[in-house]
Coordinates of C-alpha atoms in Angstrom, one line a residue:
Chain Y
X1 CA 108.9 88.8 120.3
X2 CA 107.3 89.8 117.0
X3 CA 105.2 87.8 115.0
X4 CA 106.5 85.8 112.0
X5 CA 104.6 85.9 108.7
X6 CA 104.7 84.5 105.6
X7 CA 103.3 85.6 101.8
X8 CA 101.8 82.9 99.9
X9 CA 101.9 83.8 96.0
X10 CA 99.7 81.7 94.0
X11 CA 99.5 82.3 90.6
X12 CA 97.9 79.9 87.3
X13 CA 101.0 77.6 86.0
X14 CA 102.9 79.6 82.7
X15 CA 100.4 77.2 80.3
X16 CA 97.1 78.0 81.8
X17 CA 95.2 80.7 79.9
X18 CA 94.1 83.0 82.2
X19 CA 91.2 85.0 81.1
X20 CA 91.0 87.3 83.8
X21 CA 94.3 88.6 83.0
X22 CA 93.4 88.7 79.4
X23 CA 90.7 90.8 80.0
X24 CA 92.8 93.4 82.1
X25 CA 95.1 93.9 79.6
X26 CA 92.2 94.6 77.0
X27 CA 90.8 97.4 79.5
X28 CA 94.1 98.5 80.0
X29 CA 94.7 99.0 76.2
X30 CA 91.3 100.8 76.4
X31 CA 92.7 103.0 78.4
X32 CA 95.7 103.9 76.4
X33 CA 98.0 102.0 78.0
X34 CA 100.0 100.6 75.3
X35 CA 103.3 98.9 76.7
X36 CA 101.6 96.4 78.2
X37 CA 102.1 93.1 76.5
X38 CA 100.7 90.6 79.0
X39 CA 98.6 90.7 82.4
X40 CA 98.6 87.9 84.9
X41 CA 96.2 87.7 87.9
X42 CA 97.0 85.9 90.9
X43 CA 96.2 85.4 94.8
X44 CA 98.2 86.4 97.5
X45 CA 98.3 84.9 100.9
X46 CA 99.6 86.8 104.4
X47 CA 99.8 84.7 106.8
X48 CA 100.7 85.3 110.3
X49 CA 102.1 82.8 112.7
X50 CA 101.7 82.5 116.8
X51 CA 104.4 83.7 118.5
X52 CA 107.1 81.0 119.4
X53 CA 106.2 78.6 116.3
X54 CA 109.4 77.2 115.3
X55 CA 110.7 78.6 111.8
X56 CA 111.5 75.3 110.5
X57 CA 108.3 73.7 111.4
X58 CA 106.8 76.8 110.4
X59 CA 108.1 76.5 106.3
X60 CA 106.8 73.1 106.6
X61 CA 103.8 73.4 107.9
X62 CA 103.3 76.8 105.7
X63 CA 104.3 74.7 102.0
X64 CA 101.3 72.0 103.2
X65 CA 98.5 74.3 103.7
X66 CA 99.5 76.3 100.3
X67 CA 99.6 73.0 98.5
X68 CA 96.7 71.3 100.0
X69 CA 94.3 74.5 100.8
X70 CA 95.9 77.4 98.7
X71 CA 96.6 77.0 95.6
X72 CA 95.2 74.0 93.0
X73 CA 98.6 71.8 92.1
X74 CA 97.1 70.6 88.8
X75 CA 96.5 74.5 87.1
X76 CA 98.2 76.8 90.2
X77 CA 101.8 77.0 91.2
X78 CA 102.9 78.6 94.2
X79 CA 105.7 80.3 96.1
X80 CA 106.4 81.0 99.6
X81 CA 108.4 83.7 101.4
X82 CA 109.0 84.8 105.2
X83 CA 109.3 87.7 106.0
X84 CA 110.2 89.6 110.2
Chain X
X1 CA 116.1 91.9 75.2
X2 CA 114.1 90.6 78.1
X3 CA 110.8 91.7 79.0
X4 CA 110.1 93.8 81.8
X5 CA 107.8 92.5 84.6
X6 CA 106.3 94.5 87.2
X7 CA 104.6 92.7 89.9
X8 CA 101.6 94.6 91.6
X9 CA 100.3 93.1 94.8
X10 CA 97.1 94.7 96.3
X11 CA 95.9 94.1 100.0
X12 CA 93.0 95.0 102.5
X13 CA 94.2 98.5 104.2
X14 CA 95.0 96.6 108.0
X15 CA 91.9 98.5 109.3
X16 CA 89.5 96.5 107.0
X17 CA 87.9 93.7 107.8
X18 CA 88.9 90.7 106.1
X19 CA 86.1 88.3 105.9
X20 CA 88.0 85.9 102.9
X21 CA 90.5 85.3 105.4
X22 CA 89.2 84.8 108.5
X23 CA 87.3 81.9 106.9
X24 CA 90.5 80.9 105.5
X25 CA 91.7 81.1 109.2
X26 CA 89.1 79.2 110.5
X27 CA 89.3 76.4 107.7
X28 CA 92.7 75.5 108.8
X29 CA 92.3 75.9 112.7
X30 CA 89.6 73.2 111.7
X31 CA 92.2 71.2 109.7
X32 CA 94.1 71.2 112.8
X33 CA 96.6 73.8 111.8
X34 CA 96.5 75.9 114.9
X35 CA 99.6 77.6 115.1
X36 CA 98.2 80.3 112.4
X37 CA 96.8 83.5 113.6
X38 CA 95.9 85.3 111.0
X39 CA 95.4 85.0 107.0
X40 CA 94.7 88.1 104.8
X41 CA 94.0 87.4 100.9
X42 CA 95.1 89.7 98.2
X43 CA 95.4 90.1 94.9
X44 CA 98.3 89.5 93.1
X45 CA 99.5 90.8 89.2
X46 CA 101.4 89.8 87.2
X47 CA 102.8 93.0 84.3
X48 CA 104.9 92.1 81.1
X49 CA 105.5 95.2 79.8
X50 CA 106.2 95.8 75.9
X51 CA 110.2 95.3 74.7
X52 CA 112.0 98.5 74.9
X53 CA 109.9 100.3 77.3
X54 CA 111.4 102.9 79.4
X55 CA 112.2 102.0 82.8
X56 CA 111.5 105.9 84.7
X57 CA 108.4 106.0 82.2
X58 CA 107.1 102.3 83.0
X59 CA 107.6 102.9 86.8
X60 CA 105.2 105.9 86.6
X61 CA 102.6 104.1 84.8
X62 CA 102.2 101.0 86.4
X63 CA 101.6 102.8 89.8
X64 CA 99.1 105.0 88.2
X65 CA 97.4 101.6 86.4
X66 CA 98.2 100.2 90.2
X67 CA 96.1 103.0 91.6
X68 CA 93.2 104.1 89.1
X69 CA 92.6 99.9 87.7
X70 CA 93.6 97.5 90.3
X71 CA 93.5 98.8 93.9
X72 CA 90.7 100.4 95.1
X73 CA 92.9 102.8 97.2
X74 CA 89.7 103.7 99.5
X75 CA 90.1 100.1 100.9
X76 CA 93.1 98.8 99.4
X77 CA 96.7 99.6 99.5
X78 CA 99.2 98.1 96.7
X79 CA 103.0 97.6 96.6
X80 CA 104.4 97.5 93.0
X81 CA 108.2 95.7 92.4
X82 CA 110.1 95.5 88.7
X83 CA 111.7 92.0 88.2
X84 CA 114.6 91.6 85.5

């Protein structure tokens, strides 16, 4: 049996100014790289599961620990995906 | 016209240690989340490219900004994936 996994994707909510991103996009303009309008820096999560953890208690227990530990609910939103 | 996105996620090659997340690992064992083997943290962008941007040319150039600006392909490896 292979191990399940999920991706966590957090990233700051669409109104949060993100000056990391910011300053990518000035480096990349720098650079000559012209068609890009907007740069947005996130975090990514892999997580992988024991084998023989239950999918739906899995999502569950996967959509707590990337609300509560993950990612910051008042600036960050999140989204989760399984993948194998 | 809708802007084109380009998302750009950059991870630890799977040789390389990942010290970020095996504290992450541990935090949540300790939080008594113990069906969780293993957590590896990337990085995640987010790309908005300019309106009317080719789609062959923009492909080429967001995997060479992946792999000269974001990824440090010595340790790193990164997946890049167009949305709308």
């Amino acid at each position: 049996m292979g191990f399940m996994k999920a991706r966590v994707y957090v990233s700051m909510k669409p109104t949060v100014l993100d000056p990391q991103g910011q300053t990518i996009r000035s480096a990349l303009a720098g650079l000559g790289h012209t068609s890009i309008a907007a740069v947005r820096q996130g975090k990514y999560f892999e997580i992988t599961l024991e084998p023989g953890t239950d999918r739906g208690k899995a999502g569950a227990e996967i959509d707590q620990i990337a609300r509560d530990v993950l990612a910051n609910p008042v600036i960050e939103e999140y989204r989760v995906e399984f993948v194998e």
